[in-house]
Tab-separated table of C-alpha atoms in Angstrom:
chain	number	residue	atom	x	y	z
C	1	MET	CA	61.825	116.410	151.464
C	2	THR	CA	62.715	118.291	147.810
C	3	PRO	CA	63.353	115.698	145.289
C	4	SER	CA	66.826	115.473	143.759
C	5	ALA	CA	67.400	117.402	140.533
C	6	GLY	CA	70.283	115.129	139.829
C	7	VAL	CA	73.186	115.701	137.310
C	8	VAL	CA	72.857	117.588	134.174
C	9	VAL	CA	75.248	117.365	131.541
C	10	VAL	CA	75.173	120.152	128.977
C	11	GLY	CA	77.105	119.040	125.841
C	12	ALA	CA	76.184	115.789	123.964
C	13	SER	CA	79.947	115.312	123.315
C	14	ALA	CA	82.438	112.535	123.911
C	15	ALA	CA	83.342	114.390	127.275
C	16	GLY	CA	79.540	114.718	128.170
C	17	LEU	CA	78.684	111.103	127.296
C	18	THR	CA	81.812	109.783	129.196
C	19	ALA	CA	80.815	111.580	132.002
C	20	ALA	CA	77.328	110.340	132.166
C	21	GLU	CA	78.353	106.684	131.662
C	22	ALA	CA	81.186	106.982	134.191
C	23	LEU	CA	78.686	108.278	136.770
C	24	ARG	CA	76.328	105.322	136.259
C	25	GLN	CA	79.326	102.792	136.228
C	26	SER	CA	80.462	104.189	139.721
C	27	GLY	CA	76.992	103.529	141.087
C	28	TYR	CA	75.076	106.882	140.770
C	29	ASP	CA	71.318	106.119	140.327
C	30	GLY	CA	69.948	109.531	140.455
C	31	PRO	CA	68.197	111.542	137.734
C	32	LEU	CA	70.487	112.179	134.743
C	33	THR	CA	69.828	114.541	131.795
C	34	LEU	CA	72.120	115.052	128.611
C	35	VAL	CA	71.624	118.287	126.694
C	36	GLY	CA	72.905	118.804	123.305
C	37	ASP	CA	72.503	121.572	120.632
C	38	GLU	CA	72.774	119.257	117.702
C	39	PRO	CA	69.891	116.876	116.633
C	40	ARG	CA	72.151	113.792	116.678
C	41	PRO	CA	73.167	111.801	119.707
C	42	PRO	CA	76.865	112.080	120.497
C	43	TYR	CA	79.232	111.080	117.836
C	44	ASP	CA	83.191	110.880	117.331
C	45	ARG	CA	84.665	114.042	115.972
C	46	PRO	CA	88.164	112.802	114.958
C	47	PRO	CA	86.617	111.000	111.668
C	48	VAL	CA	84.978	114.132	110.642
C	49	SER	CA	88.179	115.368	109.045
C	50	LYS	CA	89.411	111.965	107.976
C	51	GLN	CA	87.196	109.037	107.156
C	52	LEU	CA	83.755	110.878	106.992
C	53	LEU	CA	85.268	113.756	104.728
C	54	ALA	CA	86.973	110.986	102.453
C	55	GLY	CA	83.596	109.276	102.031
C	56	ASP	CA	85.128	106.055	103.604
C	57	TRP	CA	82.824	105.986	106.492
C	58	PRO	CA	79.038	106.606	106.552
C	59	ALA	CA	77.790	109.245	109.040
C	60	GLU	CA	76.213	106.449	111.040
C	61	ARG	CA	79.660	104.824	111.871
C	62	LEU	CA	80.509	107.836	113.667
C	63	LEU	CA	77.826	107.616	116.521
C	64	LEU	CA	79.452	106.850	119.796
C	65	ARG	CA	76.642	104.507	121.045
C	66	PRO	CA	73.475	102.940	119.416
C	67	GLU	CA	70.132	104.402	120.292
C	68	GLU	CA	69.197	101.632	122.927
C	69	ALA	CA	72.405	102.368	124.937
C	70	TYR	CA	70.695	105.558	126.278
C	71	THR	CA	67.407	103.744	127.540
C	72	GLU	CA	69.968	101.114	129.307
C	73	LEU	CA	71.891	104.337	130.669
C	74	ASP	CA	68.593	105.689	131.904
C	75	VAL	CA	69.432	109.148	130.781
C	76	ARG	CA	67.079	111.844	129.648
C	77	LEU	CA	68.256	113.203	126.237
C	78	ARG	CA	67.319	116.830	125.281
C	79	LEU	CA	68.729	117.102	121.710
C	80	GLY	CA	68.618	119.730	119.173
C	81	VAL	CA	68.069	122.523	121.791
C	82	ALA	CA	71.176	124.597	122.865
C	83	ALA	CA	71.675	125.998	126.646
C	84	SER	CA	71.081	129.715	126.485
C	85	ALA	CA	71.723	130.804	130.119
C	86	LEU	CA	72.781	129.468	133.521
C	87	ASP	CA	71.320	130.560	137.129
C	88	VAL	CA	73.821	129.048	139.519
C	89	THR	CA	72.151	130.484	142.356
C	90	ALA	CA	68.702	128.701	141.534
C	91	HIS	CA	70.828	125.864	140.042
C	92	ARG	CA	68.979	125.966	136.786
C	93	VAL	CA	69.923	125.617	132.968
C	94	ARG	CA	67.768	127.656	130.603
C	95	LEU	CA	67.189	125.969	127.101
C	96	ALA	CA	66.992	127.873	123.817
C	97	ASP	CA	63.201	126.604	123.949
C	98	GLY	CA	62.350	128.444	126.955
C	99	THR	CA	62.262	125.532	129.435
C	100	ASP	CA	64.397	125.320	132.373
C	101	VAL	CA	66.394	122.247	133.726
C	102	PRO	CA	67.292	122.138	137.400
C	103	TYR	CA	70.286	120.408	138.646
C	104	ASP	CA	72.060	119.632	141.640
C	105	SER	CA	75.486	119.223	139.933
C	106	LEU	CA	76.209	120.383	136.423
C	107	VAL	CA	78.622	119.409	133.890
C	108	VAL	CA	79.607	121.967	130.983
C	109	ALA	CA	80.835	119.891	128.239
C	110	THR	CA	79.812	122.556	125.386
C	111	GLY	CA	83.149	122.001	123.335
C	112	ALA	CA	84.169	124.600	121.026
C	113	ARG	CA	83.234	125.857	117.529
C	114	ALA	CA	85.336	126.741	114.436
C	115	ARG	CA	86.408	130.270	113.970
C	116	THR	CA	85.783	131.922	110.688
C	117	LEU	CA	87.106	135.269	109.125
C	118	PRO	CA	85.380	138.541	108.757
C	119	GLY	CA	82.688	138.540	106.153
C	120	ALA	CA	82.647	134.871	105.749
C	121	GLY	CA	79.283	134.573	106.944
C	122	GLY	CA	76.568	133.482	104.489
C	123	VAL	CA	79.181	133.373	101.512
C	124	ALA	CA	78.661	130.195	99.357
C	125	GLY	CA	81.643	128.036	99.092
C	126	VAL	CA	83.135	129.002	102.501
C	127	HIS	CA	83.524	125.962	104.744
C	128	VAL	CA	84.517	125.016	108.292
C	129	LEU	CA	85.211	121.563	109.420
C	130	ARG	CA	84.150	121.008	112.910
C	131	THR	CA	80.753	119.142	113.029
C	132	LEU	CA	79.374	116.201	111.138
C	133	ASP	CA	77.284	118.409	108.983
C	134	ASP	CA	80.338	120.410	108.151
C	135	ALA	CA	82.195	117.464	106.799
C	136	LEU	CA	79.151	116.364	104.745
C	137	ALA	CA	78.826	119.781	102.975
C	138	LEU	CA	82.582	119.904	102.404
C	139	ARG	CA	82.453	116.348	101.152
C	140	THR	CA	79.770	117.251	98.536
C	141	ALA	CA	81.803	120.345	97.585
C	142	LEU	CA	84.840	118.250	97.182
C	143	ALA	CA	82.951	115.669	94.785
C	144	GLY	CA	82.953	118.348	92.122
C	145	ARG	CA	86.938	118.712	92.153
C	146	PRO	CA	87.075	122.533	92.977
C	147	ARG	CA	90.244	124.650	93.256
C	148	LEU	CA	90.243	124.496	97.110
C	149	VAL	CA	92.015	126.978	99.186
C	150	VAL	CA	92.708	125.715	102.875
C	151	VAL	CA	93.368	128.523	105.256
C	152	GLY	CA	95.441	127.184	108.439
C	153	GLY	CA	98.123	124.760	108.754
C	154	GLY	CA	96.905	123.060	111.920
C	155	PHE	CA	95.668	119.525	112.168
C	156	VAL	CA	92.179	120.242	110.416
C	157	GLY	CA	93.674	122.240	107.468
C	158	ALA	CA	96.459	119.539	106.885
C	159	GLU	CA	94.271	116.494	107.047
C	160	ALA	CA	91.565	118.149	104.896
C	161	ALA	CA	94.131	119.023	102.347
C	162	SER	CA	95.328	115.277	102.305
C	163	VAL	CA	91.553	114.188	101.696
C	164	ALA	CA	91.107	116.743	99.026
C	165	ARG	CA	94.116	115.565	97.314
C	166	SER	CA	93.003	112.157	97.440
C	167	LEU	CA	89.848	113.051	95.649
C	168	ASP	CA	92.039	114.871	93.000
C	169	CYS	CA	91.131	118.304	93.867
C	170	ASP	CA	93.511	121.362	93.133
C	171	VAL	CA	94.615	122.543	96.672
C	172	THR	CA	96.367	125.427	98.037
C	173	LEU	CA	97.257	125.298	101.829
C	174	ILE	CA	98.072	128.905	103.341
C	175	THR	CA	99.768	129.016	106.712
C	176	THR	CA	101.127	131.671	108.657
C	177	GLY	CA	103.804	129.223	110.230
C	178	GLU	CA	106.977	128.034	108.371
C	179	ALA	CA	105.233	124.678	107.645
C	180	PRO	CA	102.139	122.711	108.673
C	181	LEU	CA	101.896	122.184	112.471
C	182	ALA	CA	105.277	123.901	112.802
C	183	ASP	CA	104.196	124.987	116.122
C	184	VAL	CA	102.977	121.768	117.117
C	185	VAL	CA	105.640	119.076	116.188
C	186	GLY	CA	108.900	121.293	115.884
C	187	PRO	CA	110.942	121.963	112.718
C	188	ASP	CA	112.304	118.517	111.677
C	189	ALA	CA	108.646	116.777	111.641
C	190	ALA	CA	107.236	120.128	110.043
C	191	ASP	CA	109.612	120.069	107.211
C	192	MET	CA	108.727	116.375	106.725
C	193	LEU	CA	105.102	117.148	106.635
C	194	ALA	CA	105.734	120.043	104.194
C	195	SER	CA	107.558	117.918	101.887
C	196	LEU	CA	104.716	115.141	102.222
C	197	HIS	CA	102.135	117.878	100.905
C	198	ARG	CA	104.297	119.131	98.256
C	199	GLU	CA	105.037	115.574	96.953
C	200	HIS	CA	101.155	114.891	96.797
C	201	GLY	CA	100.628	118.055	94.828
C	202	VAL	CA	99.517	120.498	97.239
C	203	ARG	CA	100.422	124.080	96.545
C	204	LEU	CA	101.936	125.254	99.887
C	205	LEU	CA	102.319	128.960	101.164
C	206	THR	CA	104.162	129.578	104.056
C	207	ASP	CA	104.672	132.722	106.357
C	208	THR	CA	101.555	133.934	104.601
C	209	ARG	CA	98.396	135.741	105.998
C	210	VAL	CA	95.087	135.642	104.702
C	211	THR	CA	93.749	139.073	104.585
C	212	GLY	CA	90.220	138.668	103.248
C	213	LEU	CA	87.782	136.836	100.763
C	214	LEU	CA	87.096	137.525	97.264
C	215	THR	CA	83.544	137.066	96.291
C	216	GLY	CA	80.984	137.291	93.156
C	217	GLN	CA	77.283	137.194	93.270
C	218	GLY	CA	77.321	135.786	96.791
C	219	ARG	CA	79.908	133.091	96.265
C	220	VAL	CA	83.679	132.990	97.335
C	221	THR	CA	85.820	133.336	94.340
C	222	GLY	CA	89.250	133.409	96.035
C	223	VAL	CA	91.431	134.900	98.794
C	224	THR	CA	93.650	137.836	99.281
C	225	THR	CA	96.862	137.132	101.220
C	226	ASP	CA	99.801	139.115	102.438
C	227	ARG	CA	103.418	137.766	102.594
C	228	GLN	CA	105.976	139.958	104.069
C	229	GLY	CA	104.105	143.036	102.727
C	230	VAL	CA	103.532	141.382	99.270
C	231	ARG	CA	99.943	141.044	98.630
C	232	SER	CA	98.449	138.526	96.287
C	233	GLU	CA	95.124	137.099	95.189
C	234	ILE	CA	94.262	133.347	94.835
C	235	ARG	CA	91.380	131.933	93.001
C	236	ALA	CA	89.401	129.392	94.445
C	237	ASP	CA	85.956	127.630	93.865
C	238	ALA	CA	85.838	126.721	97.627
C	239	VAL	CA	87.876	127.939	100.713
C	240	LEU	CA	88.031	125.818	103.951
C	241	LEU	CA	88.875	127.801	107.128
C	242	GLY	CA	90.867	125.920	109.514
C	243	VAL	CA	91.889	128.881	111.727
C	244	GLY	CA	91.335	127.236	115.061
C	245	ALA	CA	88.299	127.009	117.492
C	246	ARG	CA	86.562	129.132	119.995
C	247	PRO	CA	85.160	127.532	123.229
C	248	ASN	CA	81.496	127.718	123.491
C	249	THR	CA	80.875	129.706	126.837
C	250	GLU	CA	78.600	132.712	125.337
C	251	TRP	CA	75.700	130.848	127.151
C	252	LEU	CA	77.440	131.324	130.582
C	253	ALA	CA	77.816	135.061	130.278
C	254	GLY	CA	76.474	136.728	133.527
C	255	SER	CA	76.316	133.504	135.392
C	256	GLY	CA	78.976	134.151	137.634
C	257	LEU	CA	81.371	131.220	136.557
C	258	PRO	CA	84.969	132.353	135.688
C	259	LEU	CA	85.231	132.673	132.045
C	260	GLY	CA	88.292	133.418	129.918
C	261	ASP	CA	89.687	130.882	127.160
C	262	GLY	CA	86.950	128.659	128.224
C	263	VAL	CA	85.509	127.844	131.644
C	264	GLU	CA	88.091	128.391	134.260
C	265	CYS	CA	88.398	125.561	136.641
C	266	ASP	CA	90.690	124.618	139.413
C	267	GLY	CA	93.044	121.614	139.198
C	268	THR	CA	90.242	119.376	139.823
C	269	LEU	CA	87.981	120.670	136.980
C	270	TYR	CA	85.700	122.449	139.336
C	271	ALA	CA	84.476	125.906	138.396
C	272	GLY	CA	82.397	126.538	141.576
C	273	HIS	CA	78.644	126.633	142.442
C	274	ASP	CA	78.218	122.847	141.827
C	275	VAL	CA	79.539	123.237	138.391
C	276	TRP	CA	82.296	121.231	136.495
C	277	ALA	CA	83.832	121.244	133.119
C	278	ALA	CA	85.088	118.831	130.816
C	279	GLY	CA	86.487	118.628	127.293
C	280	ASP	CA	87.337	121.330	124.760
C	281	VAL	CA	85.609	123.933	126.730
C	282	ALA	CA	87.338	123.482	130.196
C	283	SER	CA	90.533	125.369	131.116
C	284	TRP	CA	92.189	124.086	134.136
C	285	GLN	CA	95.284	124.909	136.180
C	286	ASP	CA	97.710	122.195	135.279
C	287	PRO	CA	99.991	121.265	138.377
C	288	ASP	CA	102.730	119.872	136.090
C	289	SER	CA	103.208	122.785	133.859
C	290	GLY	CA	102.297	125.385	136.266
C	291	THR	CA	100.077	127.115	133.507
C	292	ARG	CA	96.162	127.059	132.742
C	293	LEU	CA	95.599	124.646	129.842
C	294	ARG	CA	92.748	123.905	127.457
C	295	ILE	CA	93.157	121.064	125.194
C	296	GLU	CA	91.042	119.966	122.340
C	297	HIS	CA	91.941	116.362	122.006
C	298	ARG	CA	89.761	113.564	121.782
C	299	THR	CA	91.444	111.359	124.409
C	300	ASN	CA	91.494	114.373	126.685
C	301	ALA	CA	87.883	114.712	126.622
C	302	THR	CA	87.396	111.208	127.612
C	303	GLU	CA	89.640	111.361	130.447
C	304	GLN	CA	88.211	114.689	131.762
C	305	GLY	CA	84.684	113.135	131.437
C	306	ARG	CA	85.715	110.175	133.738
C	307	HIS	CA	87.587	112.479	136.121
C	308	VAL	CA	84.695	114.856	136.490
C	309	ALA	CA	82.223	112.034	137.311
C	310	ALA	CA	84.534	110.585	140.148
C	311	ASN	CA	84.837	114.206	141.466
C	312	ILE	CA	80.955	114.712	141.231
C	313	LEU	CA	80.701	111.617	143.521
C	314	ALA	CA	83.501	112.583	145.851
C	315	GLY	CA	82.440	116.201	146.192
C	316	PRO	CA	84.508	119.261	145.832
C	317	GLY	CA	86.000	118.912	149.192
C	318	ALA	CA	87.412	115.472	148.385
C	319	ALA	CA	87.942	115.899	144.620
C	320	SER	CA	91.392	114.858	143.195
C	321	GLY	CA	93.508	116.926	140.827
C	322	PHE	CA	93.490	116.181	137.063
C	323	ARG	CA	96.729	115.136	135.573
C	324	THR	CA	97.202	113.954	132.065
C	325	VAL	CA	99.640	113.181	129.207
C	326	PRO	CA	97.828	114.708	126.383
C	327	TYR	CA	97.569	112.567	123.136
C	328	VAL	CA	96.752	113.440	119.507
C	329	TRP	CA	97.175	111.839	116.246
C	330	SER	CA	96.991	113.039	112.710
C	331	ASP	CA	96.461	110.918	109.428
C	332	GLN	CA	97.781	112.363	106.320
C	333	TYR	CA	98.400	110.737	102.964
C	334	GLY	CA	98.115	107.122	104.579
C	335	LEU	CA	100.690	108.035	107.421
C	336	ARG	CA	99.740	108.753	110.891
C	337	LEU	CA	101.688	111.103	113.071
C	338	GLN	CA	101.151	110.642	116.996
C	339	VAL	CA	101.992	113.201	119.728
C	340	HIS	CA	102.220	112.561	123.457
C	341	GLY	CA	102.569	115.758	125.658
C	342	LEU	CA	102.521	119.510	125.105
C	343	ALA	CA	104.886	119.903	122.182
C	344	ARG	CA	103.451	123.279	121.395
C	345	GLY	CA	105.555	126.294	122.298
C	346	PRO	CA	109.278	126.832	122.695
C	347	GLY	CA	111.781	124.053	122.966
C	348	GLU	CA	114.260	121.769	121.091
C	349	THR	CA	113.330	118.800	118.942
C	350	HIS	CA	115.808	115.646	119.436
C	351	VAL	CA	115.310	112.785	116.959
C	352	VAL	CA	115.739	109.467	119.016
C	353	ASP	CA	115.141	106.778	116.562
C	354	GLY	CA	114.914	106.824	112.567
C	355	ASP	CA	114.677	109.872	110.307
C	356	PRO	CA	111.819	112.220	109.698
C	357	ARG	CA	112.817	112.406	106.034
C	358	GLN	CA	112.088	108.572	105.693
C	359	ARG	CA	108.502	109.408	107.401
C	360	LYS	CA	109.749	106.658	110.083
C	361	PHE	CA	111.153	108.136	113.377
C	362	THR	CA	110.703	109.007	116.922
C	363	ALA	CA	111.681	112.370	118.680
C	364	VAL	CA	111.275	114.121	121.922
C	365	ARG	CA	110.458	117.874	122.590
C	366	VAL	CA	112.607	119.380	125.376
C	367	ARG	CA	112.043	122.530	127.377
C	368	ASP	CA	114.141	123.944	130.248
C	369	GLY	CA	116.065	120.568	130.080
C	370	ARG	CA	113.181	118.259	130.530
C	371	VAL	CA	111.066	116.180	128.007
C	372	VAL	CA	107.554	117.890	127.656
C	373	ALA	CA	106.418	115.859	124.538
C	374	ALA	CA	107.277	112.850	122.308
C	375	LEU	CA	106.263	112.199	118.624
C	376	GLY	CA	106.622	109.875	115.877
C	377	MET	CA	105.721	108.051	112.926
C	378	GLY	CA	105.762	104.390	111.928
C	379	MET	CA	107.660	103.463	114.935
C	380	PHE	CA	104.759	103.381	117.541
C	381	ARG	CA	106.368	100.720	120.036
C	382	GLN	CA	109.360	102.952	120.302
C	383	LEU	CA	107.028	105.929	120.890
C	384	ARG	CA	105.031	104.258	123.611
C	385	ALA	CA	108.394	103.956	125.412
C	386	LEU	CA	109.098	107.633	125.258
C	387	ARG	CA	105.776	108.519	126.550
C	388	GLU	CA	107.172	107.426	130.054
C	389	LEU	CA	109.542	110.232	129.716
C	390	VAL	CA	106.951	112.627	129.192
C	391	ALA	CA	104.811	111.588	132.145
C	392	GLU	CA	107.820	111.986	134.360
C	393	HIS	CA	108.990	115.113	132.874
C	394	ALA	CA	112.219	113.547	132.749
C	395	VAL	CA	115.456	115.269	132.520
C	396	TRP	CA	116.721	114.974	128.993
C	397	GLN	CA	119.567	112.531	128.822
C	398	PRO	CA	120.195	111.300	125.219
C	399	ARG	CA	123.065	108.839	126.121
C	400	SER	CA	120.632	106.782	128.386
C	401	LEU	CA	118.616	106.206	125.317
C	402	THR	CA	121.680	104.933	123.086
C	403	SER	CA	123.452	103.020	125.638
């Protein structure tokens, strides 16, 4: 009888660790291997652009589990070595050190990496903010109070700008949108965030595209921009690129797995060939929106890790579909903005309670007459109640909330 190869999880991430733990908690007692390209065991990523970057937390505090937990979990750790190829016919993962790891079931949880700009590679003073090491390098740079240009008005860019201002750095934030997070939270909340950044001394350039980097002697000295055909140069001692992330799927090229914007799974997170995906790398057919989704949120990674573990034990024929109400939060200048659902994309924003200008409010995003997201700041109990409308894809009836 051929011995079981067990379950292999590629990606020592929150999704990967959760899948491994959920398998054990559900009674799986076979071989279990966790592969990660970073030398560190799994750590929490949201604090990377918040508490770690600000210097409020040491790096050790981000570790998701103490070292002894992996012995208790009875998991074989292969850290500091990336997966380089996959043979779905032989059921083997090839690692960068030339070794092969066989599997019966495979979980792909390799996450995503930060995008950069052309010409940014190897230029001193240019940073991205995705990993723990990224944050430590940027934190060291910020200690010198540089002129910092932040490229991108998403969560990473906005949070890093907030931290940099708290460290008394000169900060310019450049976004192609009308305001930071404008495509995520709608115009009212985005205007509030823009005012918040300006009040704290951030030079905010909106509707502006960064076209290139200025360099001298191998080091960044600024960026070039274009705003409605008007070109400018902005000087900088350091540049942070917060221009999105790219799913880590290159190692799967030629494997036969369906790849697009991530590993393309069905609604159960199954990609075929005894392969499942979870976390930032997973693209799945969402039954509620009717579209293919890939979500880069911490809570989604945990939920999908648990779901994949349950479906591995059930088997593809009995696997259940994955449904979620995505959740993300952002800490800026001591305030926390929370979002439930899919606020990105077209729609209308309706303020339910409070006033965004007062930094205390709840609101819903409505698309085609139905509630697709709820967001708020400083009114968390009220926001939790609105989450139910998102989960139900409720028809928007404002009078029912005020009667």
